[in-house]
Tab-separated table of N, CA and C in Angstrom:
chain	number	residue	atom	x	y	z
A	16	MET	N	39.205	10.001	-38.623
A	16	MET	CA	38.537	8.975	-39.376
A	16	MET	C	39.263	7.646	-39.227
A	17	ASP	N	40.555	7.709	-38.883
A	17	ASP	CA	41.341	6.486	-38.762
A	17	ASP	C	40.853	5.599	-37.621
A	18	ARG	N	40.245	6.177	-36.633
A	18	ARG	CA	39.832	5.366	-35.489
A	18	ARG	C	38.647	4.468	-35.823
A	19	PHE	N	37.937	4.749	-36.915
A	19	PHE	CA	36.793	3.934	-37.305
A	19	PHE	C	37.169	2.783	-38.233
A	20	LEU	N	38.390	2.785	-38.718
A	20	LEU	CA	38.827	1.733	-39.624
A	20	LEU	C	39.260	0.507	-38.837
A	21	ILE	N	38.935	-0.649	-39.372
A	21	ILE	CA	39.343	-1.901	-38.745
A	21	ILE	C	40.588	-2.381	-39.465
A	22	ARG	N	41.615	-2.598	-38.724
A	22	ARG	CA	42.877	-3.005	-39.322
A	22	ARG	C	43.243	-4.401	-38.852
A	23	ASN	N	43.831	-5.125	-39.731
A	23	ASN	CA	44.297	-6.472	-39.418
A	23	ASN	C	45.818	-6.475	-39.354
A	24	ASN	N	46.374	-5.751	-38.449
A	24	ASN	CA	47.821	-5.666	-38.297
A	24	ASN	C	48.310	-6.621	-37.214
A	25	LYS	N	47.635	-7.729	-37.066
A	25	LYS	CA	48.026	-8.675	-36.027
A	25	LYS	C	49.229	-9.466	-36.510
A	26	LYS	N	50.152	-9.680	-35.619
A	26	LYS	CA	51.334	-10.469	-35.938
A	26	LYS	C	50.997	-11.938	-35.746
A	27	PRO	N	51.604	-12.797	-36.478
A	27	PRO	CA	51.324	-14.229	-36.314
A	27	PRO	C	51.710	-14.693	-34.919
A	28	ASN	N	50.979	-15.645	-34.410
A	28	ASN	CA	51.196	-16.162	-33.070
A	28	ASN	C	52.436	-17.049	-33.081
A	29	ASP	N	53.420	-16.693	-32.285
A	29	ASP	CA	54.655	-17.460	-32.259
A	29	ASP	C	54.685	-18.474	-31.118
A	30	GLY	N	53.545	-18.782	-30.543
A	30	GLY	CA	53.479	-19.801	-29.510
A	30	GLY	C	53.561	-19.250	-28.102
A	31	THR	N	53.915	-18.002	-27.951
A	31	THR	CA	53.964	-17.421	-26.612
A	31	THR	C	52.623	-16.783	-26.304
A	32	ARG	N	52.250	-16.888	-25.076
A	32	ARG	CA	50.972	-16.310	-24.654
A	32	ARG	C	51.201	-14.968	-23.998
A	33	ASN	N	50.197	-14.175	-24.079
A	33	ASN	CA	50.241	-12.873	-23.450
A	33	ASN	C	50.079	-13.072	-21.950
A	34	SER	N	50.994	-12.592	-21.165
A	34	SER	CA	50.959	-12.816	-19.725
A	34	SER	C	50.085	-11.800	-18.994
A	35	GLU	N	49.527	-10.856	-19.709
A	35	GLU	CA	48.688	-9.856	-19.064
A	35	GLU	C	47.322	-10.455	-18.750
A	36	PRO	N	46.829	-10.234	-17.544
A	36	PRO	CA	45.497	-10.763	-17.214
A	36	PRO	C	44.410	-9.966	-17.922
A	37	ALA	N	43.312	-10.642	-18.174
A	37	ALA	CA	42.186	-9.977	-18.832
A	37	ALA	C	41.583	-8.958	-17.872
A	38	PRO	N	41.134	-7.831	-18.398
A	38	PRO	CA	40.543	-6.832	-17.502
A	38	PRO	C	39.249	-7.369	-16.894
A	39	LYS	N	39.088	-7.123	-15.609
A	39	LYS	CA	37.901	-7.612	-14.906
A	39	LYS	C	36.786	-6.584	-15.009
A	40	LYS	N	35.575	-7.106	-15.177
A	40	LYS	CA	34.419	-6.223	-15.250
A	40	LYS	C	33.988	-5.845	-13.843
A	41	LYS	N	33.444	-4.669	-13.724
A	41	LYS	CA	32.944	-4.239	-12.431
A	41	LYS	C	31.659	-4.979	-12.124
A	42	LYS	N	31.570	-5.458	-10.924
A	42	LYS	CA	30.361	-6.153	-10.515
A	42	LYS	C	29.322	-5.136	-10.080
A	43	TYR	N	28.083	-5.555	-10.169
A	43	TYR	CA	26.959	-4.706	-9.792
A	43	TYR	C	26.985	-4.495	-8.291
A	44	ASP	N	27.042	-3.263	-7.880
A	44	ASP	CA	27.085	-2.932	-6.462
A	44	ASP	C	25.732	-2.381	-6.047
A	45	GLU	N	25.022	-3.121	-5.194
A	45	GLU	CA	23.678	-2.712	-4.788
A	45	GLU	C	23.693	-1.453	-3.932
A	46	SER	N	24.796	-1.208	-3.250
A	46	SER	CA	24.841	-0.038	-2.386
A	46	SER	C	24.958	1.255	-3.186
A	47	SER	N	25.398	1.176	-4.437
A	47	SER	CA	25.560	2.380	-5.240
A	47	SER	C	24.267	2.795	-5.940
A	48	VAL	N	23.236	1.935	-5.919
A	48	VAL	CA	21.979	2.241	-6.586
A	48	VAL	C	21.133	3.122	-5.674
A	49	LYS	N	20.615	4.194	-6.237
A	49	LYS	CA	19.785	5.100	-5.458
A	49	LYS	C	18.354	4.579	-5.449
A	50	VAL	N	17.811	4.358	-4.267
A	50	VAL	CA	16.441	3.885	-4.120
A	50	VAL	C	15.583	5.077	-3.717
A	51	ARG	N	14.611	5.372	-4.539
A	51	ARG	CA	13.735	6.500	-4.263
A	51	ARG	C	12.648	6.082	-3.299
A	52	ARG	N	12.230	6.998	-2.466
A	52	ARG	CA	11.209	6.716	-1.465
A	52	ARG	C	9.886	7.317	-1.905
A	53	TYR	N	8.807	6.654	-1.487
A	53	TYR	CA	7.469	7.133	-1.813
A	53	TYR	C	7.119	8.277	-0.871
A	54	LEU	N	6.579	9.334	-1.422
A	54	LEU	CA	6.112	10.470	-0.631
A	54	LEU	C	4.594	10.544	-0.724
A	55	SER	N	3.964	11.001	0.342
A	55	SER	CA	2.499	11.075	0.357
A	55	SER	C	1.974	12.089	-0.659
A	56	GLU	N	2.834	12.978	-1.124
A	56	GLU	CA	2.423	13.968	-2.127
A	56	GLU	C	2.110	13.314	-3.470
A	57	TYR	N	2.639	12.108	-3.693
A	57	TYR	CA	2.427	11.423	-4.964
A	57	TYR	C	0.982	10.986	-5.150
A	58	LEU	N	0.207	10.922	-4.059
A	58	LEU	CA	-1.198	10.561	-4.188
A	58	LEU	C	-1.951	11.643	-4.957
A	59	GLY	N	-1.514	12.877	-4.861
A	59	GLY	CA	-2.115	13.957	-5.627
A	59	GLY	C	-1.895	13.811	-7.127
A	60	LEU	N	-0.888	13.013	-7.512
A	60	LEU	CA	-0.625	12.735	-8.923
A	60	LEU	C	-1.260	11.424	-9.362
A	61	GLY	N	-1.950	10.755	-8.427
A	61	GLY	CA	-2.658	9.526	-8.765
A	61	GLY	C	-1.872	8.258	-8.520
A	62	PHE	N	-0.862	8.300	-7.658
A	62	PHE	CA	-0.036	7.129	-7.401
A	62	PHE	C	-0.002	6.809	-5.918
A	63	SER	N	-0.144	5.528	-5.607
A	63	SER	CA	-0.021	5.057	-4.233
A	63	SER	C	1.197	4.149	-4.144
A	64	ALA	N	1.561	3.766	-2.928
A	64	ALA	CA	2.735	2.926	-2.717
A	64	ALA	C	2.360	1.456	-2.785
A	65	THR	N	3.271	0.656	-3.338
A	65	THR	CA	3.081	-0.794	-3.329
A	65	THR	C	3.652	-1.346	-2.031
A	66	LYS	N	3.340	-2.596	-1.754
A	66	LYS	CA	3.822	-3.212	-0.522
A	66	LYS	C	5.099	-4.000	-0.744
A	67	SER	N	5.707	-3.852	-1.908
A	67	SER	CA	6.937	-4.582	-2.210
A	67	SER	C	8.138	-3.846	-1.616
A	68	ASP	N	9.286	-4.506	-1.684
A	68	ASP	CA	10.503	-3.885	-1.200
A	68	ASP	C	11.518	-3.893	-2.333
A	69	PRO	N	11.986	-2.839	-2.871
A	69	PRO	CA	11.733	-1.452	-2.520
A	69	PRO	C	10.358	-0.995	-2.990
A	70	VAL	N	9.873	0.028	-2.344
A	70	VAL	CA	8.535	0.529	-2.626
A	70	VAL	C	8.506	1.174	-4.001
A	71	ASN	N	7.496	0.817	-4.790
A	71	ASN	CA	7.295	1.409	-6.108
A	71	ASN	C	5.984	2.177	-6.109
A	72	ALA	N	5.783	2.987	-7.118
A	72	ALA	CA	4.554	3.755	-7.252
A	72	ALA	C	3.593	3.016	-8.168
A	73	GLN	N	2.319	2.918	-7.747
A	73	GLN	CA	1.300	2.232	-8.533
A	73	GLN	C	0.164	3.203	-8.810
A	74	CYS	N	-0.241	3.277	-10.067
A	74	CYS	CA	-1.324	4.167	-10.466
A	74	CYS	C	-2.627	3.645	-9.880
A	75	VAL	N	-3.392	4.516	-9.224
A	75	VAL	CA	-4.654	4.087	-8.618
A	75	VAL	C	-5.765	4.013	-9.650
A	76	LEU	N	-5.546	4.527	-10.844
A	76	LEU	CA	-6.573	4.500	-11.880
A	76	LEU	C	-6.461	3.263	-12.765
A	77	CYS	N	-5.244	2.902	-13.174
A	77	CYS	CA	-5.082	1.757	-14.084
A	77	CYS	C	-4.309	0.605	-13.466
A	78	GLY	N	-3.635	0.816	-12.346
A	78	GLY	CA	-2.906	-0.251	-11.680
A	78	GLY	C	-1.500	-0.458	-12.182
A	79	GLN	N	-1.014	0.363	-13.079
A	79	GLN	CA	0.336	0.213	-13.614
A	79	GLN	C	1.356	0.567	-12.535
A	80	VAL	N	2.378	-0.272	-12.405
A	80	VAL	CA	3.432	-0.051	-11.421
A	80	VAL	C	4.635	0.541	-12.137
A	81	LEU	N	5.083	1.690	-11.659
A	81	LEU	CA	6.264	2.330	-12.227
A	81	LEU	C	7.510	1.793	-11.546
A	82	ALA	N	8.598	1.764	-12.262
A	82	ALA	CA	9.870	1.334	-11.696
A	82	ALA	C	10.328	2.352	-10.667
A	83	ASN	N	11.229	1.907	-9.806
A	83	ASN	CA	11.712	2.789	-8.761
A	83	ASN	C	12.427	3.993	-9.352
A	84	SER	N	13.075	3.813	-10.482
A	84	SER	CA	13.770	4.933	-11.114
A	84	SER	C	12.797	5.952	-11.697
A	85	SER	N	11.537	5.568	-11.887
A	85	SER	CA	10.531	6.478	-12.437
A	85	SER	C	9.702	7.154	-11.361
A	86	MET	N	10.104	7.041	-10.116
A	86	MET	CA	9.362	7.691	-9.036
A	86	MET	C	9.782	9.153	-8.925
A	87	LYS	N	9.524	9.863	-9.983
A	87	LYS	CA	9.789	11.294	-10.025
A	87	LYS	C	8.475	11.970	-10.353
A	88	PRO	N	8.204	13.122	-9.771
A	88	PRO	CA	6.938	13.796	-10.058
A	88	PRO	C	6.723	14.066	-11.542
A	89	ALA	N	7.787	14.332	-12.283
A	89	ALA	CA	7.643	14.601	-13.716
A	89	ALA	C	7.157	13.357	-14.458
A	90	HIS	N	7.686	12.189	-14.095
A	90	HIS	CA	7.263	10.945	-14.748
A	90	HIS	C	5.816	10.628	-14.405
A	91	MET	N	5.459	10.845	-13.145
A	91	MET	CA	4.089	10.556	-12.716
A	91	MET	C	3.101	11.521	-13.367
A	92	ASN	N	3.494	12.767	-13.455
A	92	ASN	CA	2.639	13.768	-14.090
A	92	ASN	C	2.466	13.459	-15.573
A	93	ARG	N	3.527	12.993	-16.217
A	93	ARG	CA	3.439	12.632	-17.631
A	93	ARG	C	2.493	11.446	-17.824
A	94	HIS	N	2.564	10.454	-16.929
A	94	HIS	CA	1.654	9.306	-17.012
A	94	HIS	C	0.210	9.764	-16.863
A	95	LEU	N	-0.025	10.626	-15.906
A	95	LEU	CA	-1.386	11.108	-15.664
A	95	LEU	C	-1.908	11.901	-16.856
A	96	SER	N	-1.065	12.741	-17.441
A	96	SER	CA	-1.539	13.585	-18.542
A	96	SER	C	-1.674	12.828	-19.862
A	97	THR	N	-0.886	11.770	-20.065
A	97	THR	CA	-0.975	11.042	-21.331
A	97	THR	C	-1.969	9.896	-21.278
A	98	VAL	N	-1.996	9.150	-20.183
A	98	VAL	CA	-2.863	7.975	-20.095
A	98	VAL	C	-4.251	8.337	-19.575
A	99	HIS	N	-4.323	9.252	-18.624
A	99	HIS	CA	-5.597	9.641	-18.011
A	99	HIS	C	-5.798	11.159	-18.111
A	100	PRO	N	-5.940	11.696	-19.303
A	100	PRO	CA	-6.026	13.159	-19.432
A	100	PRO	C	-7.281	13.755	-18.805
A	101	SER	N	-8.328	12.970	-18.640
A	101	SER	CA	-9.553	13.521	-18.056
A	101	SER	C	-9.441	13.705	-16.548
A	102	HIS	N	-8.415	13.121	-15.917
A	102	HIS	CA	-8.271	13.201	-14.464
A	102	HIS	C	-7.213	14.207	-14.023
A	103	VAL	N	-6.670	14.967	-14.953
A	103	VAL	CA	-5.670	15.973	-14.600
A	103	VAL	C	-6.364	17.103	-13.851
A	104	GLY	N	-5.777	17.503	-12.730
A	104	GLY	CA	-6.313	18.611	-11.952
A	104	GLY	C	-7.389	18.214	-10.953
A	105	LYS	N	-7.615	16.923	-10.763
A	105	LYS	CA	-8.612	16.479	-9.786
A	105	LYS	C	-8.047	16.680	-8.382
A	106	PRO	N	-8.919	16.888	-7.390
A	106	PRO	CA	-8.432	17.076	-6.012
A	106	PRO	C	-7.902	15.763	-5.425
A	107	ILE	N	-7.158	15.879	-4.343
A	107	ILE	CA	-6.534	14.708	-3.732
A	107	ILE	C	-7.572	13.767	-3.131
A	108	GLU	N	-8.734	14.280	-2.744
A	108	GLU	CA	-9.794	13.428	-2.191
A	108	GLU	C	-10.286	12.433	-3.241
A	109	PHE	N	-10.315	12.855	-4.500
A	109	PHE	CA	-10.719	11.967	-5.587
A	109	PHE	C	-9.777	10.773	-5.672
A	110	PHE	N	-8.471	11.034	-5.599
A	110	PHE	CA	-7.487	9.963	-5.696
A	110	PHE	C	-7.491	9.086	-4.445
A	111	LYS	N	-7.827	9.662	-3.283
A	111	LYS	CA	-7.945	8.848	-2.067
A	111	LYS	C	-9.089	7.856	-2.200
A	112	ARG	N	-10.227	8.318	-2.744
A	112	ARG	CA	-11.361	7.409	-2.953
A	112	ARG	C	-10.999	6.316	-3.951
A	113	LYS	N	-10.302	6.689	-5.012
A	113	LYS	CA	-9.883	5.706	-6.010
A	113	LYS	C	-8.914	4.683	-5.405
A	114	GLN	N	-8.033	5.149	-4.514
A	114	GLN	CA	-7.086	4.243	-3.870
A	114	GLN	C	-7.820	3.244	-2.980
A	115	GLU	N	-8.787	3.707	-2.206
A	115	GLU	CA	-9.563	2.810	-1.347
A	115	GLU	C	-10.327	1.788	-2.183
A	116	ALA	N	-10.927	2.242	-3.280
A	116	ALA	CA	-11.663	1.324	-4.149
A	116	ALA	C	-10.712	0.316	-4.794
A	117	PHE	N	-9.536	0.770	-5.181
A	117	PHE	CA	-8.558	-0.113	-5.824
A	117	PHE	C	-8.080	-1.194	-4.860
A	118	THR	N	-7.767	-0.813	-3.618
A	118	THR	CA	-7.288	-1.803	-2.651
A	118	THR	C	-8.388	-2.778	-2.264
A	119	SER	N	-9.630	-2.308	-2.150
A	119	SER	CA	-10.718	-3.227	-1.807
A	119	SER	C	-10.982	-4.203	-2.957
A	120	ASN	N	-10.873	-3.737	-4.192
A	120	ASN	CA	-11.034	-4.631	-5.346
A	120	ASN	C	-9.937	-5.689	-5.381
A	121	CYS	N	-8.714	-5.301	-5.055
A	121	CYS	CA	-7.605	-6.259	-5.051
A	121	CYS	C	-7.830	-7.331	-3.995
A	122	LEU	N	-8.350	-6.940	-2.824
A	122	LEU	CA	-8.612	-7.913	-1.768
A	122	LEU	C	-9.722	-8.868	-2.173
A	123	GLU	N	-10.762	-8.344	-2.827
A	123	GLU	CA	-11.864	-9.203	-3.259
A	123	GLU	C	-11.402	-10.188	-4.329
A	124	ILE	N	-10.572	-9.738	-5.235
A	124	ILE	CA	-10.060	-10.618	-6.286
A	124	ILE	C	-9.192	-11.712	-5.670
A	125	ALA	N	-8.389	-11.362	-4.670
A	125	ALA	CA	-7.538	-12.359	-4.022
A	125	ALA	C	-8.379	-13.418	-3.320
A	126	LYS	N	-9.492	-13.015	-2.724
A	126	LYS	CA	-10.359	-13.980	-2.049
A	126	LYS	C	-11.009	-14.920	-3.050
A	127	VAL	N	-11.462	-14.393	-4.169
A	127	VAL	CA	-12.154	-15.202	-5.170
A	127	VAL	C	-11.177	-16.123	-5.896
A	128	ALA	N	-9.999	-15.638	-6.182
A	128	ALA	CA	-9.051	-16.391	-6.992
A	128	ALA	C	-8.291	-17.454	-6.207
A	129	SER	N	-8.324	-17.397	-4.891
A	129	SER	CA	-7.552	-18.361	-4.113
A	129	SER	C	-8.260	-19.711	-4.049
A	130	VAL	N	-7.477	-20.764	-3.984
A	130	VAL	CA	-7.994	-22.123	-3.904
A	130	VAL	C	-8.028	-22.510	-2.431
A	131	SER	N	-9.128	-23.120	-2.002
A	131	SER	CA	-9.220	-23.498	-0.595
A	131	SER	C	-8.206	-24.592	-0.292
A	132	SER	N	-7.709	-24.591	0.919
A	132	SER	CA	-6.664	-25.545	1.287
A	132	SER	C	-7.197	-26.972	1.317
A	133	LYS	N	-8.472	-27.148	1.668
A	133	LYS	CA	-9.043	-28.499	1.704
A	133	LYS	C	-9.135	-29.085	0.295
A	134	ALA	N	-9.527	-28.281	-0.669
A	134	ALA	CA	-9.597	-28.756	-2.050
A	134	ALA	C	-8.206	-29.089	-2.578
A	135	LEU	N	-7.236	-28.302	-2.195
A	135	LEU	CA	-5.865	-28.551	-2.627
A	135	LEU	C	-5.338	-29.854	-2.034
A	136	ARG	N	-5.625	-30.085	-0.750
A	136	ARG	CA	-5.205	-31.336	-0.107
A	136	ARG	C	-5.869	-32.541	-0.768
A	137	ALA	N	-7.160	-32.414	-1.092
A	137	ALA	CA	-7.871	-33.511	-1.747
A	137	ALA	C	-7.265	-33.807	-3.117
A	138	SER	N	-6.905	-32.774	-3.843
A	138	SER	CA	-6.290	-32.953	-5.156
A	138	SER	C	-4.961	-33.690	-5.038
A	139	TYR	N	-4.151	-33.303	-4.055
A	139	TYR	CA	-2.877	-33.984	-3.844
A	139	TYR	C	-3.086	-35.434	-3.416
A	140	ALA	N	-4.102	-35.698	-2.592
A	140	ALA	CA	-4.372	-37.065	-2.144
A	140	ALA	C	-4.759	-37.955	-3.321
A	141	VAL	N	-5.605	-37.451	-4.209
A	141	VAL	CA	-6.006	-38.222	-5.386
A	141	VAL	C	-4.805	-38.461	-6.293
A	142	SER	N	-3.984	-37.453	-6.485
A	142	SER	CA	-2.787	-37.610	-7.320
A	142	SER	C	-1.841	-38.646	-6.726
A	143	TYR	N	-1.748	-38.663	-5.410
A	143	TYR	CA	-0.886	-39.635	-4.741
A	143	TYR	C	-1.408	-41.053	-4.947
A	144	LEU	N	-2.727	-41.231	-4.839
A	144	LEU	CA	-3.318	-42.554	-5.053
A	144	LEU	C	-3.102	-43.033	-6.489
A	145	VAL	N	-3.226	-42.136	-7.447
A	145	VAL	CA	-2.998	-42.489	-8.850
A	145	VAL	C	-1.543	-42.893	-9.054
A	146	ALA	N	-0.632	-42.181	-8.420
A	146	ALA	CA	0.788	-42.505	-8.555
A	146	ALA	C	1.105	-43.854	-7.917
A	147	LYS	N	0.420	-44.189	-6.825
A	147	LYS	CA	0.648	-45.480	-6.171
A	147	LYS	C	0.197	-46.646	-7.046
A	148	GLN	N	-0.832	-46.429	-7.859
A	148	GLN	CA	-1.346	-47.488	-8.726
A	148	GLN	C	-0.402	-47.779	-9.894
A	149	LYS	N	0.477	-46.841	-10.204
A	149	LYS	CA	1.444	-46.963	-11.309
A	149	LYS	C	0.745	-47.245	-12.634
A	150	LYS	N	-0.349	-46.560	-12.833
A	150	LYS	CA	-1.116	-46.692	-14.063
A	150	LYS	C	-1.370	-45.299	-14.612
A	151	PRO	N	-1.893	-45.213	-15.832
A	151	PRO	CA	-2.155	-43.889	-16.404
A	151	PRO	C	-3.149	-43.090	-15.560
A	152	HIS	N	-3.174	-41.800	-15.817
A	152	HIS	CA	-4.038	-40.917	-15.038
A	152	HIS	C	-5.512	-41.208	-15.248
A	153	THR	N	-5.855	-42.007	-16.244
A	153	THR	CA	-7.267	-42.332	-16.473
A	153	THR	C	-7.808	-43.269	-15.408
A	154	ILE	N	-6.938	-43.841	-14.580
A	154	ILE	CA	-7.371	-44.719	-13.494
A	154	ILE	C	-8.118	-43.926	-12.427
A	155	THR	N	-8.034	-42.609	-12.473
A	155	THR	CA	-8.694	-41.753	-11.489
A	155	THR	C	-10.188	-42.007	-11.454
A	156	GLU	N	-10.798	-42.247	-12.599
A	156	GLU	CA	-12.240	-42.494	-12.640
A	156	GLU	C	-12.599	-43.747	-11.854
A	157	CYS	N	-11.768	-44.770	-11.913
A	157	CYS	CA	-12.039	-46.011	-11.181
A	157	CYS	C	-11.783	-45.841	-9.687
A	158	LEU	N	-10.778	-45.034	-9.325
A	158	LEU	CA	-10.458	-44.845	-7.911
A	158	LEU	C	-11.537	-44.062	-7.184
A	159	ILE	N	-12.084	-43.091	-7.851
A	159	ILE	CA	-13.092	-42.243	-7.207
A	159	ILE	C	-14.409	-42.947	-7.297
């Protein structure tokens, strides 16, 4: 029980400094971290690989990306059984179709959400002209 007590048995400072160096903390070593690899068997659990580096597992049903440390079949199975209980026990062909649909949807969203380069250039040109006038941004109506 004595180890839990806080004691103030410090001696008064007599002006001398402690010559012992402070202990150094260990730095994060990237080589010591275990990076798990994606296996094609994970598609049977409803997870596909992301295109990031390191590769992570992404659910083909909801799009949730699991951390690299969670790329274990037990974690993936738990996600499938808790979040998508109606899809437990489905064949691998079902998840392949879902993966194809998921990737095609992502590509379509990227096409729709992207801004055309010509519109972006025009926006920058107008902003540049407004800045050259050294007036408030309301001058844009007069410039155009």
